[in-house]
Short mmCIF file of C-alpha atoms in Angstrom, two decimals:
data_model
loop_
_atom_site.label_atom_id
_atom_site.label_comp_id
_atom_site.label_asym_id
_atom_site.label_seq_id
_atom_site.Cartn_x
_atom_site.Cartn_y
_atom_site.Cartn_z
CA MET A 64 67.24 28.28 40.71
CA SER A 65 70.74 29.76 38.70
CA LYS A 66 70.14 32.93 36.57
CA GLU A 67 71.99 31.31 33.93
CA PHE A 68 69.19 28.84 33.23
CA LEU A 69 65.51 30.61 30.60
CA GLN A 70 62.84 30.95 32.81
CA PRO A 71 60.63 28.43 32.06
CA SER A 72 57.88 31.69 31.11
CA GLU A 73 61.34 33.17 28.39
CA GLU A 74 61.74 29.54 27.17
CA LEU A 75 57.94 29.18 25.56
CA LYS A 76 58.78 32.71 24.52
CA ARG A 77 62.05 31.67 22.21
CA LEU A 78 60.58 28.24 20.88
CA ALA A 79 56.99 30.21 19.84
CA GLU A 80 58.92 33.07 17.95
CA GLY A 81 61.29 29.96 16.45
CA ILE A 82 58.13 28.23 15.45
CA SER A 83 56.85 31.59 13.74
CA GLY A 84 60.23 31.95 12.07
CA LEU A 85 59.73 28.66 10.83
CA ARG A 86 56.30 29.13 9.08
CA ARG A 87 57.29 32.26 7.94
CA ASP A 88 60.48 30.55 5.89
CA LEU A 89 57.99 27.61 5.26
CA GLN A 90 55.15 30.01 3.15
CA THR A 91 57.57 31.80 0.98
CA THR A 92 59.05 28.43 0.16
CA THR A 93 56.00 27.84 -1.06
CA LEU A 94 55.27 30.39 -2.93
CA SER A 95 58.99 30.57 -4.20
CA LEU A 96 57.86 26.84 -5.54
CA GLY A 97 54.72 27.84 -6.13
CA ARG A 98 55.78 30.47 -8.91
CA MET A 99 58.45 29.14 -10.28
CA GLU A 100 56.23 25.17 -11.02
CA ARG A 101 53.28 28.68 -12.47
CA ARG A 102 56.26 29.80 -15.19
CA LEU A 103 57.87 26.27 -16.05
CA LYS A 104 54.07 25.23 -17.06
CA ALA A 105 54.13 28.72 -18.97
CA ALA A 106 56.69 27.57 -20.26
CA PHE A 107 57.12 23.98 -20.84
CA PRO A 108 52.49 23.23 -20.33
CA ASN A 109 53.32 19.53 -21.19
CA TYR A 110 56.73 18.60 -18.70
CA PRO A 111 56.83 17.38 -16.67
CA ALA A 112 54.67 14.35 -18.79
CA LYS A 113 52.93 11.94 -17.20
CA LYS A 114 52.20 9.19 -17.34
CA LYS A 115 49.99 7.05 -17.49
CA ALA A 116 49.20 4.69 -13.40
CA ALA A 117 50.47 1.48 -14.09
CA LYS A 118 47.04 -0.98 -14.08
CA GLU A 119 47.27 -3.48 -11.76
CA SER A 120 48.27 -6.84 -14.07
CA LYS A 121 45.10 -8.73 -15.16
CA ALA A 122 47.27 -11.29 -17.03
CA VAL A 123 44.84 -13.21 -14.49
CA PRO A 124 42.59 -15.46 -17.27
CA ALA A 125 39.26 -15.81 -17.36
CA THR A 126 37.13 -19.22 -15.73
CA ASN A 127 34.67 -20.92 -18.07
CA LYS A 128 32.87 -21.90 -14.75
CA SER A 129 29.40 -21.25 -14.74
CA THR A 130 27.16 -19.17 -12.01
CA GLU A 131 25.54 -23.08 -10.43
CA GLU A 132 29.17 -23.72 -9.87
CA LEU A 133 30.96 -20.42 -8.38
CA ASN A 134 28.07 -20.18 -5.74
CA LYS A 135 29.71 -24.40 -5.16
CA ILE A 136 32.99 -22.87 -4.71
CA PHE A 137 31.15 -20.20 -2.36
CA ASP A 138 29.44 -22.24 -0.55
CA SER A 139 32.71 -24.82 0.64
CA LEU A 140 34.09 -21.90 1.78
CA VAL A 141 30.79 -21.37 4.09
CA VAL A 142 31.37 -24.98 5.35
CA ALA A 143 35.27 -24.22 4.91
CA THR A 144 34.51 -21.69 6.93
CA LYS A 145 32.58 -23.68 9.69
CA GLU A 146 34.03 -25.82 10.60
CA GLU A 147 38.07 -24.09 11.19
CA GLY A 148 37.14 -20.76 11.36
CA ASP A 149 39.27 -17.89 8.31
CA ALA A 150 42.33 -20.11 8.47
CA GLY A 151 40.11 -22.83 6.96
CA PHE A 152 38.73 -19.87 4.73
CA ASP A 153 42.42 -19.35 3.64
CA ARG A 154 43.14 -22.86 2.96
CA ALA A 155 40.37 -22.94 1.01
CA ALA A 156 40.67 -20.06 -0.63
CA SER A 157 44.38 -21.14 -1.74
CA ASP A 158 43.49 -23.77 -3.11
CA ILE A 159 40.79 -21.91 -5.16
CA GLU A 160 42.37 -20.95 -8.79
CA LYS A 161 43.48 -16.43 -8.96
CA SER A 162 40.46 -16.77 -12.03
CA VAL A 163 37.68 -18.79 -10.15
CA ILE A 164 38.83 -16.39 -6.61
CA LEU A 165 37.50 -12.91 -9.35
CA ALA A 166 35.16 -15.12 -10.53
CA VAL A 167 33.44 -15.63 -7.47
CA ALA A 168 33.35 -12.54 -6.20
CA ILE A 169 31.43 -11.03 -8.69
CA GLU A 170 29.04 -13.53 -8.91
CA ILE A 171 28.26 -12.88 -5.10
CA GLY A 172 28.52 -9.21 -6.00
CA ALA A 173 31.64 -8.37 -4.27
CA GLY A 174 33.44 -6.32 -6.07
CA ALA A 175 33.27 -5.17 -9.55
CA ALA A 176 34.75 -6.27 -12.85
CA SER A 177 36.68 -3.75 -13.56
CA ARG A 178 38.40 -2.92 -10.22
CA LEU A 179 38.71 -6.16 -8.45
CA THR A 180 41.96 -7.37 -8.06
CA VAL A 181 43.17 -11.19 -6.12
CA PRO A 182 42.94 -9.53 -2.67
CA LYS A 183 40.17 -7.46 -2.87
CA ALA A 184 38.28 -10.40 -3.76
CA LYS A 185 38.75 -12.37 -1.21
CA ARG A 186 38.30 -9.87 1.13
CA GLY A 187 34.73 -9.26 -0.04
CA ILE A 188 34.67 -13.34 -0.45
CA ARG A 189 35.29 -13.09 3.26
CA ARG A 190 32.55 -10.50 4.33
CA ARG A 191 30.37 -12.99 2.40
CA VAL A 192 31.28 -15.51 3.88
CA GLN A 193 30.72 -14.35 7.63
CA GLU A 194 27.28 -12.91 6.37
CA SER A 195 26.08 -16.22 5.40
CA LEU A 196 27.54 -18.30 8.23
CA GLN A 197 25.67 -15.54 10.35
CA LEU A 198 22.30 -15.88 8.10
CA GLN A 199 21.70 -20.22 9.07
CA PHE A 200 18.41 -21.15 9.86
CA MET B 245 -29.45 -15.90 3.61
CA ASN B 246 -26.12 -14.15 4.59
CA ASP B 247 -23.99 -15.85 1.81
CA LYS B 248 -21.01 -13.51 2.94
CA LYS B 249 -17.68 -15.30 3.10
CA PRO B 250 -15.04 -15.34 5.34
CA PRO B 251 -11.81 -12.51 3.56
CA LYS B 252 -8.38 -14.26 2.73
CA THR B 253 -6.12 -12.76 5.89
CA ILE B 254 -2.49 -11.65 5.00
CA ALA B 255 -0.46 -9.48 7.42
CA THR B 256 2.56 -8.50 6.64
CA ILE B 257 5.45 -8.84 8.01
CA ASN B 258 8.84 -8.53 9.31
CA PHE B 259 10.85 -7.34 12.67
CA LYS B 260 13.36 -5.54 10.68
CA GLY B 261 11.90 -2.13 10.60
CA GLY B 262 12.31 0.03 7.10
CA VAL B 263 11.54 -2.77 4.74
CA GLY B 264 8.76 -1.57 2.81
CA LYS B 265 6.02 -3.49 4.98
CA THR B 266 3.40 -0.51 4.72
CA THR B 267 3.70 0.60 0.98
CA VAL B 268 3.92 -3.14 -0.11
CA THR B 269 0.88 -3.79 1.54
CA TRP B 270 -0.93 -0.67 0.35
CA CYS B 271 0.03 -0.99 -3.10
CA LEU B 272 -1.35 -4.46 -2.77
CA GLY B 273 -4.94 -3.44 -2.13
CA ASP B 274 -5.24 -0.79 -3.92
CA LEU B 275 -4.10 -2.94 -6.78
CA ILE B 276 -6.29 -5.62 -6.60
CA SER B 277 -9.67 -3.34 -5.71
CA THR B 278 -8.52 -0.90 -8.10
CA TYR B 279 -7.21 -3.75 -10.71
CA GLY B 280 -8.51 -5.95 -9.42
CA LYS B 281 -12.85 -6.82 -8.79
CA SER B 282 -11.81 -7.79 -5.51
CA ASP B 283 -13.29 -5.79 -1.68
CA VAL B 284 -10.01 -4.63 0.52
CA LEU B 285 -10.06 -4.39 4.40
CA LEU B 286 -6.30 -2.74 5.35
CA PHE B 287 -5.80 -3.13 8.86
CA ASP B 288 -3.14 -0.92 10.86
CA LEU B 289 -2.04 -2.35 12.94
CA ASP B 290 1.59 0.25 13.74
CA ALA B 291 0.36 1.75 16.63
CA GLN B 292 3.37 4.40 14.50
CA MET B 293 0.26 4.40 12.83
CA SER B 294 2.43 5.30 9.50
CA LEU B 295 0.38 4.19 6.81
CA THR B 296 -2.90 6.32 9.16
CA GLN B 297 -0.75 8.65 8.62
CA ALA B 298 -0.20 8.34 4.64
CA ILE B 299 -3.30 7.14 3.67
CA THR B 300 -5.00 10.01 5.94
CA LEU B 301 -2.62 13.93 5.97
CA ASN B 302 -2.81 16.52 4.01
CA GLU B 303 0.60 17.66 1.39
CA ASP B 304 0.72 19.99 4.34
CA GLY B 305 0.26 17.97 7.27
CA SER B 306 -3.67 18.65 7.81
CA LEU B 307 -6.18 15.70 7.88
CA HIS B 308 -7.87 14.46 5.12
CA GLY B 309 -11.15 16.62 5.54
CA LYS B 310 -13.16 13.86 5.40
CA PHE B 311 -11.33 10.89 6.87
CA SER B 312 -10.69 14.59 9.57
CA ASN B 313 -15.00 13.39 9.76
CA TRP B 314 -14.70 10.04 10.01
CA GLN B 315 -12.82 10.19 12.60
CA GLU B 316 -15.28 11.96 15.18
CA ARG B 317 -17.40 9.91 14.46
CA SER B 318 -15.87 7.07 15.05
CA GLU B 319 -14.74 8.14 18.03
CA LYS B 320 -17.41 9.14 19.35
CA GLY B 321 -19.05 6.59 19.05
CA LYS B 322 -16.14 4.76 20.00
CA LYS B 323 -15.23 2.96 17.25
CA THR B 324 -11.60 3.13 17.03
CA ILE B 325 -9.51 0.01 17.21
CA PHE B 326 -8.03 0.57 20.36
CA ASN B 327 -12.34 0.28 21.84
CA ALA B 328 -12.82 -2.51 19.72
CA ILE B 329 -9.91 -3.92 21.91
CA ASP B 330 -10.87 -2.74 25.23
CA GLU B 331 -13.80 -3.81 24.29
CA TYR B 332 -13.09 -7.47 23.92
CA THR B 333 -10.55 -7.66 26.58
CA LYS B 334 -14.01 -7.29 28.97
CA PRO B 335 -15.67 -10.19 31.39
CA LYS B 336 -18.37 -10.21 28.92
CA SER B 337 -19.30 -11.42 25.07
CA PHE B 338 -18.00 -9.18 22.68
CA ASN B 339 -20.11 -6.92 22.07
CA PHE B 340 -18.32 -4.29 19.71
CA GLY B 341 -21.14 -3.33 16.13
CA ILE B 342 -19.50 -3.22 13.24
CA ASP B 343 -20.07 0.25 10.73
CA TYR B 344 -18.47 2.39 8.16
CA ASP B 345 -17.88 5.06 11.61
CA PHE B 346 -14.93 1.61 12.55
CA ILE B 347 -14.04 1.26 9.20
CA TYR B 348 -12.84 3.95 6.43
CA GLN B 349 -13.66 4.12 2.73
CA ILE B 350 -11.55 4.81 1.20
CA ALA B 351 -12.09 4.64 -2.09
CA ASP B 352 -15.83 2.09 -3.59
CA ARG B 353 -14.03 -1.42 -3.09
CA TYR B 354 -10.13 -0.31 -0.87
CA HIS B 355 -11.84 0.55 3.35
CA PHE B 356 -9.09 0.44 5.63
CA VAL B 357 -9.06 0.01 9.59
CA PRO B 358 -6.94 2.93 11.46
CA SER B 359 -4.08 2.51 14.28
CA SER B 360 -4.31 4.51 17.03
CA GLU B 361 -1.63 6.34 18.75
CA GLU B 362 -2.90 4.20 22.25
CA LEU B 363 -1.99 1.32 20.73
CA TYR B 364 1.36 2.34 22.07
CA TRP B 365 0.75 1.21 25.70
CA LEU B 366 -2.10 -1.63 24.41
CA GLU B 367 0.81 -4.17 25.90
CA LEU B 368 0.73 -2.08 29.77
CA GLU B 369 -2.77 -1.88 29.69
CA VAL B 370 -4.00 -5.39 28.61
CA PHE B 371 -4.54 -8.03 31.51
CA ASP B 372 -6.41 -11.08 30.41
CA ARG B 373 -3.39 -11.01 26.97
CA GLU B 374 -4.25 -15.01 26.53
CA LYS B 375 -7.78 -13.63 25.12
CA MET B 376 -6.09 -11.27 23.33
CA LYS B 377 -4.56 -13.90 21.09
CA GLY B 378 -8.63 -15.27 19.49
CA LEU B 379 -9.27 -10.50 19.32
CA MET B 380 -9.28 -10.82 15.30
CA ARG B 381 -10.50 -14.31 15.18
CA GLU B 382 -13.82 -13.06 16.90
CA LEU B 383 -13.52 -9.54 14.34
CA LEU B 384 -13.25 -10.71 11.32
CA GLY B 385 -16.35 -12.81 11.95
CA LYS B 386 -18.41 -10.03 13.59
CA ILE B 387 -16.91 -7.79 9.85
CA THR B 388 -17.95 -11.66 7.87
CA TRP B 389 -21.01 -11.66 9.26
CA SER B 390 -21.99 -7.38 9.41
CA LYS B 391 -24.70 -6.62 6.73
CA LYS B 392 -23.08 -2.78 7.31
CA VAL B 393 -19.91 -2.85 5.54
CA SER B 394 -19.35 -4.38 2.43
CA ASN B 395 -18.63 -8.37 2.37
CA TYR B 396 -14.54 -7.87 1.75
CA HIS B 397 -12.64 -10.25 -0.40
CA TYR B 398 -9.21 -9.99 1.36
CA ALA B 399 -8.03 -8.15 4.44
CA LEU B 400 -4.69 -7.54 4.63
CA PHE B 401 -2.69 -6.39 7.71
CA ASP B 402 0.77 -4.62 8.07
CA CYS B 403 2.35 -5.75 10.82
CA PRO B 404 4.26 -3.66 13.55
CA PRO B 405 7.91 -4.89 13.00
CA SER B 406 7.86 -5.84 16.56
CA PHE B 407 5.06 -9.73 18.34
CA THR B 408 2.68 -8.05 20.01
CA LEU B 409 -0.74 -9.57 20.73
CA LEU B 410 -2.21 -7.17 18.50
CA SER B 411 0.59 -9.28 15.48
CA TYR B 412 0.33 -12.62 17.75
CA SER B 413 -3.71 -11.90 17.35
CA VAL B 414 -3.39 -11.49 13.01
CA LEU B 415 -0.53 -13.77 12.50
CA ALA B 416 -2.29 -17.00 14.46
CA VAL B 417 -5.53 -16.16 12.16
CA CYS B 418 -3.83 -15.39 8.65
CA ASP B 419 -3.98 -17.34 5.82
CA LEU B 420 -1.04 -16.06 4.35
CA ILE B 421 2.14 -14.24 6.27
CA LEU B 422 3.46 -12.32 3.41
CA ILE B 423 7.39 -10.80 4.39
CA PRO B 424 8.78 -8.84 2.71
CA VAL B 425 13.35 -8.32 2.28
CA ASN B 426 15.47 -6.30 1.43
CA PRO B 427 18.73 -6.91 -0.59
CA ASP B 428 20.94 -6.72 2.78
CA PHE B 429 22.47 -8.15 5.81
CA TYR B 430 20.16 -6.59 8.09
CA ALA B 431 16.68 -7.34 6.59
CA VAL B 432 17.47 -10.60 5.86
CA LYS B 433 18.73 -11.92 9.28
CA GLY B 434 15.20 -10.76 9.69
CA VAL B 435 14.37 -14.15 8.08
CA PRO B 436 15.15 -16.62 10.08
CA LEU B 437 14.09 -15.14 13.34
CA ILE B 438 10.66 -14.29 12.49
CA LEU B 439 10.22 -17.81 11.14
CA ASN B 440 11.52 -18.76 14.34
CA THR B 441 9.87 -17.10 16.29
CA LEU B 442 6.39 -17.75 14.71
CA LYS B 443 8.02 -21.69 15.13
CA MET B 444 7.17 -21.68 18.58
CA ARG B 445 5.04 -18.52 19.27
CA ILE B 446 1.70 -19.75 17.67
CA GLU B 447 2.10 -23.27 17.86
CA PRO B 448 0.43 -26.30 18.68
CA LEU B 449 -2.11 -22.79 16.30
CA PRO B 450 -1.45 -23.93 12.92
CA ILE B 451 0.80 -22.04 11.57
CA PRO B 452 -0.11 -20.01 8.03
CA LYS B 453 1.75 -20.18 4.94
CA ILE B 454 4.67 -18.25 4.42
CA ALA B 455 5.55 -16.48 1.31
CA VAL B 456 8.87 -13.78 0.86
CA PHE B 457 10.05 -12.18 -1.66
CA MET B 458 12.30 -9.59 -2.24
CA ASN B 459 11.51 -5.72 -1.95
CA LYS B 460 13.62 -2.41 -3.40
CA ALA B 461 16.09 -4.90 -5.76
CA LYS B 462 18.65 -3.00 -6.85
CA PRO B 463 17.26 -3.34 -10.85
CA TYR B 464 21.06 -4.44 -13.23
CA ALA B 465 19.49 -4.60 -16.87
CA GLY B 466 15.79 -5.38 -16.24
CA LYS B 467 17.12 -8.41 -13.73
CA MET B 468 18.53 -7.83 -9.69
CA THR B 469 22.28 -7.18 -9.22
CA ARG B 470 24.27 -9.88 -8.35
CA GLU B 471 24.16 -8.16 -4.67
CA SER B 472 20.66 -8.62 -4.23
CA GLN B 473 20.83 -12.43 -6.08
CA PHE B 474 23.51 -13.46 -2.97
CA TYR B 475 21.29 -12.21 -0.36
CA TRP B 476 18.08 -13.82 -2.36
CA ASN B 477 19.97 -16.44 -3.04
CA GLN B 478 20.82 -16.70 1.02
CA VAL B 479 17.23 -15.72 1.98
CA GLN B 480 15.88 -19.16 -0.23
CA SER B 481 18.65 -21.33 1.83
CA ILE B 482 17.05 -20.76 4.91
CA CYS B 483 13.50 -21.01 3.76
CA LEU B 484 14.58 -24.05 2.54
CA LYS B 485 15.92 -25.18 6.24
CA ALA B 486 12.76 -23.61 7.35
CA SER B 487 10.96 -25.96 5.96
CA GLU B 488 12.95 -28.93 6.68
CA GLN B 489 13.70 -28.75 10.42
CA SER B 490 10.89 -27.29 11.30
CA GLY B 491 8.40 -28.55 8.70
CA LEU B 492 7.41 -25.25 8.14
CA ASN B 493 5.70 -23.93 4.13
CA VAL B 494 8.22 -21.48 3.39
CA LYS B 495 6.94 -19.87 -0.82
CA CYS B 496 10.28 -18.20 -2.17
CA LEU B 497 8.36 -16.08 -4.60
CA ASP B 498 10.62 -15.33 -7.58
CA THR B 499 8.61 -11.76 -7.91
CA PRO B 500 11.20 -9.40 -6.65
CA ILE B 501 10.10 -5.33 -6.24
CA PHE B 502 12.66 -3.27 -7.64
CA ASP B 503 13.66 -0.65 -5.28
CA ARG B 504 12.28 3.24 -7.76
CA VAL B 505 11.79 7.04 -6.08
CA GLN B 506 8.52 7.34 -7.08
CA ILE B 507 7.29 4.16 -4.92
CA LYS B 508 8.17 6.61 -2.02
CA ARG B 509 5.02 8.74 -3.05
CA ALA B 510 2.97 5.84 -3.93
CA ILE B 511 0.57 5.93 -0.74
CA THR B 512 0.12 9.85 -0.55
CA SER B 513 0.20 10.42 -4.38
CA GLY B 514 -2.82 8.44 -4.09
CA GLY B 515 -2.34 5.67 -6.44
CA ILE B 516 -0.08 2.40 -7.01
CA PRO B 517 2.69 3.93 -9.45
CA ASP B 518 2.00 3.27 -13.27
CA ASP B 519 5.74 1.58 -13.15
CA PHE B 520 4.94 -1.06 -10.16
CA VAL B 521 1.65 -1.66 -11.36
CA ARG B 522 3.28 -5.15 -13.34
CA ASP B 523 5.56 -6.00 -10.32
CA PHE B 524 2.80 -6.02 -8.23
CA LYS B 525 0.09 -7.63 -10.82
CA SER B 526 3.74 -10.65 -10.18
CA LEU B 527 3.59 -10.22 -6.80
CA TRP B 528 0.34 -11.25 -6.14
CA ALA B 529 0.07 -13.63 -8.72
CA GLY B 530 2.68 -15.40 -6.39
CA ILE B 531 0.76 -14.78 -3.47
CA THR B 532 -2.60 -16.16 -5.41
CA ASP B 533 -0.93 -19.35 -6.44
CA PHE B 534 0.42 -19.91 -3.08
CA LEU B 535 -2.56 -19.49 -1.41
CA ASN B 536 -4.36 -22.00 -3.40
CA GLU B 537 -2.12 -24.55 -3.13
#
């Protein structure tokens, strides 16, 4: 083999040294950044201004459907899934108003009202539908 | 003349383990013998012996002195439940005297037939499987007519979470099958399974009344949480279909037992916790109403 090229063991050693060097630089940079950040916070405690996490719009109006009505809607989703599978669920769920979807999910205990979004509600309902199908006599 | 009547028999079963069969059976027995005026005989038919251990072990794992003496007498006199089965399955007539060497007295009105580890290999040792099915009928008859033991109003059975020969002999003779379910998918899944099994295995013998209730329901503002209610709705739907399609006499008792920490120590502490008395009284009322329908 030509002496122009490094032996594998030499190549390995060079790479290891390179990695150590980079790690040292990274540590130094992190330390410097940390120091600067601490000085900044000491001088300007409120900087940067804390932004409140933008809450997902809950513009979905509440529904006035009763427990019985919501349970019937859930049953219709079970039937749709039983007949046409997941596609049936998606089709039936897309025909239901968002506020009703949220209310159904809450009614069947598939999510808490304060943290529920429409996609989460659909996922929760789909899981319950699958359980319901498996629990049939 | 002996004016004894056979006890009303209730078997607690669910193929799912951990739903609270043992605790519920024990609490009901304690309730009606302590707060009511009934004499109760409790059977532990589970080879895992959970009920037997909970009743008879001290907190440090040693046997209660009273039980230890009784057990020695019972084993020496060949009066255990396994001896009863052994005697019954012999070709000759069933010669097994019933007295307090077979039955352990927990309290004045609350008596107990403990389990035995030998029940684990019962299925392998019994050759006359067909005959085994009549065991509990014969045994209850002997208990009823024995002058040496109390006149029991109720016999409660803590069944194993499987369909063994022993559970078959109980289910074929009992007045009511009590199925506790929990608010989770797997516990509810046990309901159609057990209803189907009863339909297939007990017939042509008459199938007893079946009562289902929610145990360990999650509470919220004095009611079940919506999740618990969802699973309870599923149970009700299953039972309704079972009644319509299979003609089973199933009733869902709307008297849940809520999940609270104290219940875990109910048996070892020796009494049904005060907080649970009202719930268990409601459950018992539902059971007796159904039994007397």
